Coordinates of C-alpha atoms in Angstrom, one line a residue:
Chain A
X1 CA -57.3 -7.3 4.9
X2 CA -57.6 -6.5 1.1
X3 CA -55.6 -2.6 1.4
X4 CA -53.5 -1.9 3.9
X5 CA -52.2 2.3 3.1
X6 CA -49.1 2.7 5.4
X7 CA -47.9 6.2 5.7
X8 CA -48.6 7.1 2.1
X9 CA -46.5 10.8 1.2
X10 CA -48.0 12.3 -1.9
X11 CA -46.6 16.2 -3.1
X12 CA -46.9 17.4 -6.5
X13 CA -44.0 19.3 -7.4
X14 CA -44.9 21.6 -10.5
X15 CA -41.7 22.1 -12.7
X16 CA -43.1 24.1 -15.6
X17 CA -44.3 26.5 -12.7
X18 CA -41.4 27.3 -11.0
X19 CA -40.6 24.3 -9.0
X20 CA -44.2 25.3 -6.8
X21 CA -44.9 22.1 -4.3
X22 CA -48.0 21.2 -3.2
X23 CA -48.2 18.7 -0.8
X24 CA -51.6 16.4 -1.1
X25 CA -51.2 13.5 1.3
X26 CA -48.8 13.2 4.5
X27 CA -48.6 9.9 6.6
X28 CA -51.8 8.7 5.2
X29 CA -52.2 5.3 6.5
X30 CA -55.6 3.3 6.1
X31 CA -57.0 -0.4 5.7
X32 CA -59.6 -1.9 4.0
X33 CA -61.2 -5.6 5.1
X34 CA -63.2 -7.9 2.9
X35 CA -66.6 -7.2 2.4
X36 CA -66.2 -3.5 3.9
X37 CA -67.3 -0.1 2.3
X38 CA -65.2 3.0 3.4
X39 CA -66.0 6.4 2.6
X40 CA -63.3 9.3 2.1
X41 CA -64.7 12.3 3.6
X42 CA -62.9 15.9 4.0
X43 CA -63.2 19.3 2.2
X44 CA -62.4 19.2 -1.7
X45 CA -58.5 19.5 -1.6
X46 CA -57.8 17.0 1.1
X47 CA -56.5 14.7 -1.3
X48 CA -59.8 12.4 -1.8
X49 CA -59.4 11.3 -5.3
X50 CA -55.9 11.5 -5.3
X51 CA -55.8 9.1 -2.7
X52 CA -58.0 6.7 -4.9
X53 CA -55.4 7.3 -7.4
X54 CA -52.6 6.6 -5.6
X55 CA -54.4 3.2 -4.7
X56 CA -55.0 2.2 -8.4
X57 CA -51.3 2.8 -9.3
X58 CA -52.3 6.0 -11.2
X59 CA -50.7 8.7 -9.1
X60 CA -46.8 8.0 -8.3
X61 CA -46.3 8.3 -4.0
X62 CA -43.4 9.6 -2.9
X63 CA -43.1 7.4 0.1
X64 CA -45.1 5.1 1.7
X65 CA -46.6 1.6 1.3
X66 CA -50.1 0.5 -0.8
X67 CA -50.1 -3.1 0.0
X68 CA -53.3 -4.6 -2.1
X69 CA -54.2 -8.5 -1.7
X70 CA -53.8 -10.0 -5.0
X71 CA -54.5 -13.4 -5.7
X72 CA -53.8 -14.7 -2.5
X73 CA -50.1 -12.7 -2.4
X74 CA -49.2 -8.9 -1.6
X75 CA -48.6 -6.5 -4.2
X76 CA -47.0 -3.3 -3.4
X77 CA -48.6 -0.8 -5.8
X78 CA -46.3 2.1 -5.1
X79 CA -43.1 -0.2 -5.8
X80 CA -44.8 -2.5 -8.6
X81 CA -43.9 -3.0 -11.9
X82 CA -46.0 -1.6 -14.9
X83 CA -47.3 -5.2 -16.0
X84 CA -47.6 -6.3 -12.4
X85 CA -49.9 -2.9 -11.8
X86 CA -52.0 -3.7 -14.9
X87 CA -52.2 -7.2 -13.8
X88 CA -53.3 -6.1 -10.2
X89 CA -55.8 -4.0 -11.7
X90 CA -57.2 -6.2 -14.6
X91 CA -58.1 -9.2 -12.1
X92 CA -58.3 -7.6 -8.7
X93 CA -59.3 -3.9 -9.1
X94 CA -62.0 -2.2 -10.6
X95 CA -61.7 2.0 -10.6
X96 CA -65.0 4.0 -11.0
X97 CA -63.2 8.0 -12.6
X98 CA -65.5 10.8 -12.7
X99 CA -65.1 10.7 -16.5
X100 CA -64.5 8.3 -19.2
X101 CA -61.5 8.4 -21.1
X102 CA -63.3 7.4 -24.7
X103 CA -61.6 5.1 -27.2
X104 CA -62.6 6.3 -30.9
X105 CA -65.0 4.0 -32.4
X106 CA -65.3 1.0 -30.0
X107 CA -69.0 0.4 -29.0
X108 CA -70.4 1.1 -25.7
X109 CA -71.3 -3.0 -25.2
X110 CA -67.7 -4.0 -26.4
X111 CA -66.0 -1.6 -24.1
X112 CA -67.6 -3.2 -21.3
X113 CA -66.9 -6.4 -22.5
X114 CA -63.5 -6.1 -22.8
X115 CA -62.4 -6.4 -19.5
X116 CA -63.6 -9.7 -19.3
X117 CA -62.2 -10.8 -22.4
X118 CA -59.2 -9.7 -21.1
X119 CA -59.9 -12.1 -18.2
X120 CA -60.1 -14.9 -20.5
X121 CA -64.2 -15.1 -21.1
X122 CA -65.2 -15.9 -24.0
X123 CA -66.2 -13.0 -26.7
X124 CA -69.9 -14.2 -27.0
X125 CA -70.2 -14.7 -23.1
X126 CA -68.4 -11.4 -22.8
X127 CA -70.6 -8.9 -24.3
X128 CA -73.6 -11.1 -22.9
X129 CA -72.6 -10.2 -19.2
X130 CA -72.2 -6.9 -21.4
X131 CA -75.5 -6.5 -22.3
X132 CA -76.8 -7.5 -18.9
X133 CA -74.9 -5.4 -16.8
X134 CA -76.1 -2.2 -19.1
X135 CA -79.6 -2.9 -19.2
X136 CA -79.4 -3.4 -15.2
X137 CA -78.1 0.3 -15.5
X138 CA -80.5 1.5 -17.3
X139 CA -78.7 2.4 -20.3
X140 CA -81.0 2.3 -23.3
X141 CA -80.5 0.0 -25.8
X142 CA -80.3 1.4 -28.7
X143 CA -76.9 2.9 -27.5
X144 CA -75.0 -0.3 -26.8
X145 CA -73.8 -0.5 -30.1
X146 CA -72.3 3.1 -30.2
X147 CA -69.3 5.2 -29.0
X148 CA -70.2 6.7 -26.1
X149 CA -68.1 10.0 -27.3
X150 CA -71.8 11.8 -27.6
X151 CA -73.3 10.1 -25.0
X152 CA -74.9 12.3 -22.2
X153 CA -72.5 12.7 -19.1
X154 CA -75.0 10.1 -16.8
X155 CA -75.2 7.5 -20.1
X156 CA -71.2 8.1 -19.8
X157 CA -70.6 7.4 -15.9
X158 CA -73.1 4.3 -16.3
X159 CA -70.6 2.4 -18.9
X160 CA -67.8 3.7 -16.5
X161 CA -70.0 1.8 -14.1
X162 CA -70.7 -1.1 -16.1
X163 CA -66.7 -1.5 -17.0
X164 CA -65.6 -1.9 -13.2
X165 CA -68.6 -3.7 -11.9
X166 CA -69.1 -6.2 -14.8
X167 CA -66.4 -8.7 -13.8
X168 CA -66.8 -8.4 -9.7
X169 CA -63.4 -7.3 -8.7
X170 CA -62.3 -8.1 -5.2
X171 CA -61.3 -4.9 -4.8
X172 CA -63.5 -1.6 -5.9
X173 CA -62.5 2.0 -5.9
X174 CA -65.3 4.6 -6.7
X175 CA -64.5 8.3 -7.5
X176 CA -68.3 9.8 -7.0
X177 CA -70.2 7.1 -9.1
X178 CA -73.5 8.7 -8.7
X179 CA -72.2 12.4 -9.3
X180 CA -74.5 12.4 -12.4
X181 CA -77.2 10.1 -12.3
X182 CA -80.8 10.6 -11.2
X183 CA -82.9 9.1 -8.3
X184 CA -83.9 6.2 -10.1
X185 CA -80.1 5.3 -11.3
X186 CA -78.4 6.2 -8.1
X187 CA -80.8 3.5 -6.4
X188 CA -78.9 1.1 -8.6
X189 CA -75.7 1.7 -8.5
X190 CA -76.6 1.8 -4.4
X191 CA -77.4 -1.6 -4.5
X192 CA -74.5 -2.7 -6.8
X193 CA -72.1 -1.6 -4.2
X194 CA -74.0 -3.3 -2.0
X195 CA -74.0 -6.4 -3.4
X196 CA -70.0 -5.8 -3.9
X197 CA -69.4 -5.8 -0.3
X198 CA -71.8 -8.8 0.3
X199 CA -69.8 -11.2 -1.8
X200 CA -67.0 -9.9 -0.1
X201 CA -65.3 -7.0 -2.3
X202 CA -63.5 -4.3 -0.3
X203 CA -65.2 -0.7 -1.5
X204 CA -63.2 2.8 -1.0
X205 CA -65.4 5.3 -1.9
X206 CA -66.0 9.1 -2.3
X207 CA -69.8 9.9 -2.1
X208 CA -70.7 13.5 -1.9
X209 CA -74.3 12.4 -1.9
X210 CA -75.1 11.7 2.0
X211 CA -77.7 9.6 1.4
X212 CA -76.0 7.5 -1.1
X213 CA -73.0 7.3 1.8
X214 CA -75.2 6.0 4.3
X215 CA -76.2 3.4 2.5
X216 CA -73.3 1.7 1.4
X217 CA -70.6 3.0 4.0
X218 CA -69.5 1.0 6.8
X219 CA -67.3 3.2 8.1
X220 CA -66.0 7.2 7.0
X221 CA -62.1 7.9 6.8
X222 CA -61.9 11.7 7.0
X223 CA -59.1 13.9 5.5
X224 CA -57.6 16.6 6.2
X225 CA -55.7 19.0 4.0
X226 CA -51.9 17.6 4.0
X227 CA -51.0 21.8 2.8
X228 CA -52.6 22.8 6.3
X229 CA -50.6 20.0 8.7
X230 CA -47.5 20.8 6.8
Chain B
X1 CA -33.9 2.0 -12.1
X2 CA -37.3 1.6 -11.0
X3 CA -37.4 -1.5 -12.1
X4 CA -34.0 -2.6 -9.7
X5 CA -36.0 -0.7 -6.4
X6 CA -39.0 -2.9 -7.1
X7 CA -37.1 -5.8 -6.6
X8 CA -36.4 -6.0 -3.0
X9 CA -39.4 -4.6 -1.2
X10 CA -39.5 -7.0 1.6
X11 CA -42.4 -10.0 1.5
X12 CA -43.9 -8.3 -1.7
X13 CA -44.0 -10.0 -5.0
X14 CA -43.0 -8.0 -7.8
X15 CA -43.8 -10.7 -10.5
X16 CA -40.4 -11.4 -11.9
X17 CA -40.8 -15.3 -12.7
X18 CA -41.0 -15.2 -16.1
X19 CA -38.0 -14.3 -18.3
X20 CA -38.7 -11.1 -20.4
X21 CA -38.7 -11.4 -24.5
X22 CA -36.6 -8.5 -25.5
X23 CA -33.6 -6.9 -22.9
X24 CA -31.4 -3.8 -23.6
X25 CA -28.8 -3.1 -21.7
X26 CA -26.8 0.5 -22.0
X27 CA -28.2 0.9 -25.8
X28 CA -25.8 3.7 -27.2
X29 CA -25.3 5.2 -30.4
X30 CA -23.1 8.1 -31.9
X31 CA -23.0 9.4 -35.1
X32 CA -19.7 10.6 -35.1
X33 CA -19.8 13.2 -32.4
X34 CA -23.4 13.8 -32.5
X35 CA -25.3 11.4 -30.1
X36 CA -28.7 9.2 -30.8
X37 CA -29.1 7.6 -28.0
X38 CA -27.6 7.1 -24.6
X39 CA -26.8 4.6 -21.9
X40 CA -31.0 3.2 -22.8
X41 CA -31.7 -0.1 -20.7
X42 CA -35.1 -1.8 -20.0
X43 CA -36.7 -5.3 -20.3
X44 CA -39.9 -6.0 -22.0
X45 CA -42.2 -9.1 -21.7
X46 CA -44.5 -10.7 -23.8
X47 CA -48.1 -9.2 -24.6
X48 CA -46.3 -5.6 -23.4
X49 CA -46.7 -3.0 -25.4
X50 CA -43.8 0.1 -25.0
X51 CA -44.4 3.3 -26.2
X52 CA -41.3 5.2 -26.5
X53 CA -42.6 9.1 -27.0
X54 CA -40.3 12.9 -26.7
X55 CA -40.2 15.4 -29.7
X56 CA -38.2 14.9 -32.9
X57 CA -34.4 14.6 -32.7
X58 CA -34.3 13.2 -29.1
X59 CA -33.8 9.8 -30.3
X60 CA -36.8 7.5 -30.7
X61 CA -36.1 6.6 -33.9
X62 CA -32.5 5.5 -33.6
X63 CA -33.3 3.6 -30.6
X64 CA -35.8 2.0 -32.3
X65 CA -33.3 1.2 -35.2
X66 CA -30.7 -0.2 -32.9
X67 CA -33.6 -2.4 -31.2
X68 CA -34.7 -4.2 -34.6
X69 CA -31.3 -4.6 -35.2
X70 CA -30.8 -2.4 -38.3
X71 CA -28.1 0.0 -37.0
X72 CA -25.3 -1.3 -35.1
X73 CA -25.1 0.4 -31.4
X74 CA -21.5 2.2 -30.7
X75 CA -22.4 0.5 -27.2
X76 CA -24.6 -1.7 -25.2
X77 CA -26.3 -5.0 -26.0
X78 CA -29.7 -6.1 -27.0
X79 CA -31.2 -9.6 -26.3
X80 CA -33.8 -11.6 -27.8
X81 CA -35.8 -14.5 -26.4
X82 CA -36.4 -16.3 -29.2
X83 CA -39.6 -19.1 -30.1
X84 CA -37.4 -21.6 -29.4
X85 CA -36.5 -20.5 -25.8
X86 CA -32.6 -19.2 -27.2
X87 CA -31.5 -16.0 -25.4
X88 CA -29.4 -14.3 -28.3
X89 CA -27.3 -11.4 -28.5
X90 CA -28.4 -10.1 -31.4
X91 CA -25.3 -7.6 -32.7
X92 CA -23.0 -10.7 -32.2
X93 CA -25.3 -12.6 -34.7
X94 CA -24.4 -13.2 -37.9
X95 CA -26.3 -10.4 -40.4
X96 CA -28.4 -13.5 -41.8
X97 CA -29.9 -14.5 -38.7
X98 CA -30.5 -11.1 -37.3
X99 CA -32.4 -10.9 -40.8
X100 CA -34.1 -14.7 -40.5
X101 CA -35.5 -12.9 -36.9
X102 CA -37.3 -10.4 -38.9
X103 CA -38.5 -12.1 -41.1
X104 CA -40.3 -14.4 -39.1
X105 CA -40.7 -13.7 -35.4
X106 CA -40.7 -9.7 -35.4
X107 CA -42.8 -7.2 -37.4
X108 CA -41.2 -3.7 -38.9
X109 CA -43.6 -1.0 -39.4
X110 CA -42.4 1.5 -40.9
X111 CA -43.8 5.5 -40.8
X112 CA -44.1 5.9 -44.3
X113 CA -45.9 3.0 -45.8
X114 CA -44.1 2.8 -48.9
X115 CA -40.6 2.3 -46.8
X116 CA -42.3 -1.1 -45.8
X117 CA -44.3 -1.9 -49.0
X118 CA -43.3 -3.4 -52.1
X119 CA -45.4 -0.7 -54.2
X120 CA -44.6 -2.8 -57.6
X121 CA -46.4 -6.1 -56.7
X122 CA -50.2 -7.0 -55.8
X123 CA -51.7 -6.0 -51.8
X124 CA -52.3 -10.0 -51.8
X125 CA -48.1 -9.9 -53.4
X126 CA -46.9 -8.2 -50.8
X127 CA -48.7 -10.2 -47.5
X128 CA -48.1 -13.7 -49.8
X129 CA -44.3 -12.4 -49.8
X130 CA -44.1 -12.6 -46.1
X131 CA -45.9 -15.8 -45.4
X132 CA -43.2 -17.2 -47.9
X133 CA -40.3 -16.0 -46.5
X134 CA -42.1 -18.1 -43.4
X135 CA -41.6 -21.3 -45.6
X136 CA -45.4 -21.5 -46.8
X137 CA -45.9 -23.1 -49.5
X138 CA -49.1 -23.6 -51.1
X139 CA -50.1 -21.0 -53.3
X140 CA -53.4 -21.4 -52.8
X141 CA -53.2 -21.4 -48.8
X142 CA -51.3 -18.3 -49.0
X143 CA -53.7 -16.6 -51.5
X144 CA -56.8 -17.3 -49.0
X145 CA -54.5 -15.7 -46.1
X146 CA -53.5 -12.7 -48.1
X147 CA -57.7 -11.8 -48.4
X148 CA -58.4 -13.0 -45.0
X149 CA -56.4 -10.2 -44.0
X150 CA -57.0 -8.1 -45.8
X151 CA -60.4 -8.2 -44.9
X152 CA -59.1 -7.8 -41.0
X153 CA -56.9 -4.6 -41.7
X154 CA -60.7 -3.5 -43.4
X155 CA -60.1 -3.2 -47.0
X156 CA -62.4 -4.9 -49.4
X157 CA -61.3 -8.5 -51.0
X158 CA -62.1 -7.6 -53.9
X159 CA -58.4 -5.5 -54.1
X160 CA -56.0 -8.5 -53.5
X161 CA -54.9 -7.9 -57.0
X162 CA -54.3 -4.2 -57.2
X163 CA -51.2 -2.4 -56.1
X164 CA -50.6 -0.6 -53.3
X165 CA -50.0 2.5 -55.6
X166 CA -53.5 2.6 -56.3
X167 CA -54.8 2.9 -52.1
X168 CA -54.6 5.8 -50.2
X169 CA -52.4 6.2 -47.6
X170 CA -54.5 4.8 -44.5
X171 CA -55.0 1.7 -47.0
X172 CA -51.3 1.4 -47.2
X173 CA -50.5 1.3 -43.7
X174 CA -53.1 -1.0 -43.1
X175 CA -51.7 -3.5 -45.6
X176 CA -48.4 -3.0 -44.4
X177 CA -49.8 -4.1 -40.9
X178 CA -51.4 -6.8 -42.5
X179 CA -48.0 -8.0 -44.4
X180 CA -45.9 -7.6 -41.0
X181 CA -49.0 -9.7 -38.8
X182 CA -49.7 -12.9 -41.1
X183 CA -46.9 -14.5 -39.8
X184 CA -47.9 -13.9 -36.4
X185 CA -44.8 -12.5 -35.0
X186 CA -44.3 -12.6 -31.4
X187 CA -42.3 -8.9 -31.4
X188 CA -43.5 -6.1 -33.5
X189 CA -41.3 -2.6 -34.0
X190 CA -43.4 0.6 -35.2
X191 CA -42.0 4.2 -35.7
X192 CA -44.7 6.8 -35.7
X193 CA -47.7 4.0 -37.4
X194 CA -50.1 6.6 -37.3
X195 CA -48.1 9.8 -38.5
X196 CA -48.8 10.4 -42.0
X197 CA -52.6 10.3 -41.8
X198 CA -55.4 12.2 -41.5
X199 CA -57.0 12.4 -38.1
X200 CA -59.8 10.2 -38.7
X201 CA -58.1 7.3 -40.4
X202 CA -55.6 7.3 -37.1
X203 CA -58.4 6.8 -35.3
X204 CA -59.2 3.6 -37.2
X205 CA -56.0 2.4 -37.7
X206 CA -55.5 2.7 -33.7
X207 CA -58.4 0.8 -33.0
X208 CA -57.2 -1.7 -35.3
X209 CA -53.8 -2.1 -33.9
X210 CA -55.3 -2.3 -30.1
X211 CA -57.7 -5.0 -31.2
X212 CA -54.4 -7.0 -33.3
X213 CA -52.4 -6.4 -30.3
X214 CA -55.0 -7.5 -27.6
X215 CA -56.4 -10.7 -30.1
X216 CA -52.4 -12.2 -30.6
X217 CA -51.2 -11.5 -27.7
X218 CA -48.2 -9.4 -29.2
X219 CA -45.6 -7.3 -28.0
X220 CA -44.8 -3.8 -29.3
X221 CA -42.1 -1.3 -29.1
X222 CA -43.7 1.7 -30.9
X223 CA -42.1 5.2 -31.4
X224 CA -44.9 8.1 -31.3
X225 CA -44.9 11.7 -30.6
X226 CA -48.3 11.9 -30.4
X227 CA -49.3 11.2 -26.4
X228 CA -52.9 10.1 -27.4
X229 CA -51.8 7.6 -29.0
X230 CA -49.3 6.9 -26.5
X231 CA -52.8 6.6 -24.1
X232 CA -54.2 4.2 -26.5
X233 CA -51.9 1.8 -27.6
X234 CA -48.9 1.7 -24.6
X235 CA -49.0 -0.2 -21.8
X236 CA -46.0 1.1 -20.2
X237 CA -43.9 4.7 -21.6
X238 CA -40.1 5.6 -22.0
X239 CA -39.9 9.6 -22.2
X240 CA -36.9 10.6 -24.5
X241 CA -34.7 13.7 -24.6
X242 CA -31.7 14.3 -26.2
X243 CA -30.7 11.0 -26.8
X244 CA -31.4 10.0 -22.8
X245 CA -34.4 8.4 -21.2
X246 CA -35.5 10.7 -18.4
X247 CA -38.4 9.2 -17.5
X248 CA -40.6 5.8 -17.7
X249 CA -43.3 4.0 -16.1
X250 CA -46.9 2.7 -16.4
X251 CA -48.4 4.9 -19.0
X252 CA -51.4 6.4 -17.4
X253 CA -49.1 6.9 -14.5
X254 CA -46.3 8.9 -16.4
X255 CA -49.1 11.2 -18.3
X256 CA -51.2 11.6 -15.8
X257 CA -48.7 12.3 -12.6
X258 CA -45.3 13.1 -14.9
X259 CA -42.0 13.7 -12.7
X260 CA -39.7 14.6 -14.4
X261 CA -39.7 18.7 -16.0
X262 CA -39.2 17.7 -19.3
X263 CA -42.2 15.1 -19.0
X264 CA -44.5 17.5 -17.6
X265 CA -43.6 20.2 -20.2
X266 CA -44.7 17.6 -23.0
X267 CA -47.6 16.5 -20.8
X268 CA -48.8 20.5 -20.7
X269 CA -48.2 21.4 -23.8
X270 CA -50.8 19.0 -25.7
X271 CA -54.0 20.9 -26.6
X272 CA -57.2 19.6 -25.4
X273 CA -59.5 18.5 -27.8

């Protein structure tokens, strides 16, 4: 098993709006094998990417258990450390978001490079994989060397793309990866999930695109609003 | 507090092997009856980066003062993990050695460049001056080190003779990065490194500082109000108010899913660019 969710509480309590709580997840439990695909289905609200938040040590649970395999031991992401988080998610975990969060100035090819420098590859053999794993996307060339800050919202999601797949985590979490890509580039990204789960990476995924869920999806895990059941 | 509950989840390893580089413990400081900072504790390991962040007057500033050991704490203790594998407590220290310590293992970067500058001798002066007080030696050596960075901190070689009067101010901070880094110090302190400038030298400057702090390997205690660069730079936040720490944790984690009121009235109140 690489995730093992156990009873996972999440609420948002809003204190600059009058102490309003919205509960998002209650008693979520859910596992993940090696090599499997899961895809998080329910209405928009049922707690879909917050889940995948929760799971990458973004969102804080209230209560509850997110057990992840990491190198060969289990890490508790709810209870972590900070350092032992951004460990879990530097060698174990890459995270697909809807956007990318910019840096000023750092080139498209470097900023998909860095998470394997940050692995320990070297800076040449870094931004080679770089290079690679953009022109597999599609990404044009003459943009590797710029900030994507005015880069189109598909050119964007592809180096989002490129930063999580380039280094082959064990473990991959996907917020709608093909959201805004066309035909062509959704075909790819298809069959780099696919190739994920074949060498044995466990995928939790939300794909609004049905077509795009067949393909890769083992198995869906459907939600349901935590604000209804409560 | 966190820190204590991760420690006993049953059959999950939190990662504590490795001792931590810098550890306060109840860090408290009056000024007369006015308070700094209160009761502040955490631990912080090498290669992390803290960002401490809260408005003016809640007490970043004099935490970070009592952390580099230039004001005295009216409580609590703060200890240092030095090269040589010593654990020190570094108020009971004689004032030499605290002073040895930052000289040559930590890094003070000051707000205002000219605080941390000697603005009467040379740029190459002024990094040379640092890598002496490190026991170099050879003038020549040192000479080639002040223009190597230089040309890191991205101003041109060619101004290794002129003073820092004559730079802007983005050109100061960077040299004052570059005097506090050419020794390679394994702890850096910053208060607000990106405050006096204009918006697009911060930009540069913060990519600098994450490419420094990624290359070496450093850790960093930096003061900011600014949550941006908060985002940028911090691996891991302390939220300040009135002298207390009311909230901390993984930084994308405490600005994206803030707990605490006073956190998610700072978090709300940034405009979006």
């Amino acid at each position: 098993m690489m995730i093992a969710v156990e009873g996972l509480e999440k609420t948002f309590t809003l204190h600059v709006q009058g102490g309003v709580r919205i509960p998002v997840l209650s008693g979520v439990s859910l596992s993940v094998a090696a090599g499997e695909c899961v895809a998080l289905t329910g209405p928009s609200g049922s707690g879909k990417s917050s889940l995948i938040k929760l799971i990458y040590g973004n969102y804080k649970a209230q209560g509850g258990r997110i057990i992840v395999r990491h190198q060969g031991r289990a890490v508790d992401m709810a209870a972590a450390l900070p350092r032992t988080v951004l460990e879990v998610r530097r060698q174990t975990m890459g995270y697909v978001s809807q956007f990318l969060r910019v840096v000023p100035r750092v080139p498209a090819v470097d900023i998909v490079a860095e998470p394997l420098i940050a692995l320990g590859v070297d800076r040449d053999a870094a931004r080679h994989r770089a290079r690679a794993m953009l022109a597999s996307l599609n990404l044009p060339e003459r943009l590797w060397s710029l900030a994507p800050a005015t880069f189109s919202g598909g050119e964007q999601q592809r180096v989002n793309i490129a930063c999580a797949l380039v280094r082959e985590p064990p473990v991959l979490l996907l917020d709608e990866p093909t959201a805004s890509l066309d035909a062509a580039n959704r075909a790819v990204v298809v069959s780099l999930i696919r190739a994920a789960t074949a060498r044995g990476a466990a995928v939790v995924g939300i794909f609004h695109d049905r077509d795009v869920r067949a393909d890769v999806a083992d198995r869906e895990f459907r939600m349901t609003e935590a604000r209804r059941a409560a | 507090m966190t820190e204590a509950a991760a420690c006993g989840i049953d059959g999950v390893d939190t990662g504590l092997a490795d001792p931590p580089l810098l550890v306060a413990d109840g860090v408290t400081r009056w000024y007369g009856h006015r308070l700094g900072c209160r009761d502040v504790s955490f631990r912080l390991w090498p290669g992390e980066v803290l960002g401490i962040v809260g408005e003016s007057g809640s007490g970043k500033t004099t935490l970070l003062d009592c952390l580099s050991g230039r004001l005295t704490p009216s409580d609590g203790t703060v200890t240092y993990r030095t090269a040589g594998g010593e654990t020190v407590d570094i108020f009971s220290r004689p004032e030499a050695e605290r002073r040895l310590l930052q000289r040559t293992e930590w890094g003070i970067v000051r707000q205002n460049p000219r605080d941390g500058l000697r603005m009467g001798v040379s740029a190459g002066a002024n990094i040379g001056e640092r890598l002496m007080a490190a026991g170099g030696r050879h003038y020549g050596r040192i000479r080639a080190l002040a223009g190597e960075w230089l040309e890191r901190v991205e101003i041109d070689h060619d101004r290794l003779d002129d003073r820092p009067t004559t730079f802007s101010g983005g050109m100061q901070q960077r040299l004052q990065i570059a005097r506090n880094l050419v020794t390679h110090p394994r702890l850096v302190f910053m208060d607000e490194p990106t405050g006096s400038l204009d918006v697009s030298v911060q930009a540069r400057l913060l990519d600098l500082l994450r490419g420094l702090v990624a290359r070496f390997g450093l850790a960093a205690v930096i003061v900011t109000h600014d949550l941006a660069v908060a985002r940028l730079l911090a691996h891991r936040l302390m939220v300040m108010q009135q002298g207390a720490v009311v909230e901390s944790g993984l930084t994308d984690q405490v600005l994206d899913d803030p707990q605490h009121p006073y956190t998610q009235l700072l978090v709300s109140s940034v405009l979006q660019a």
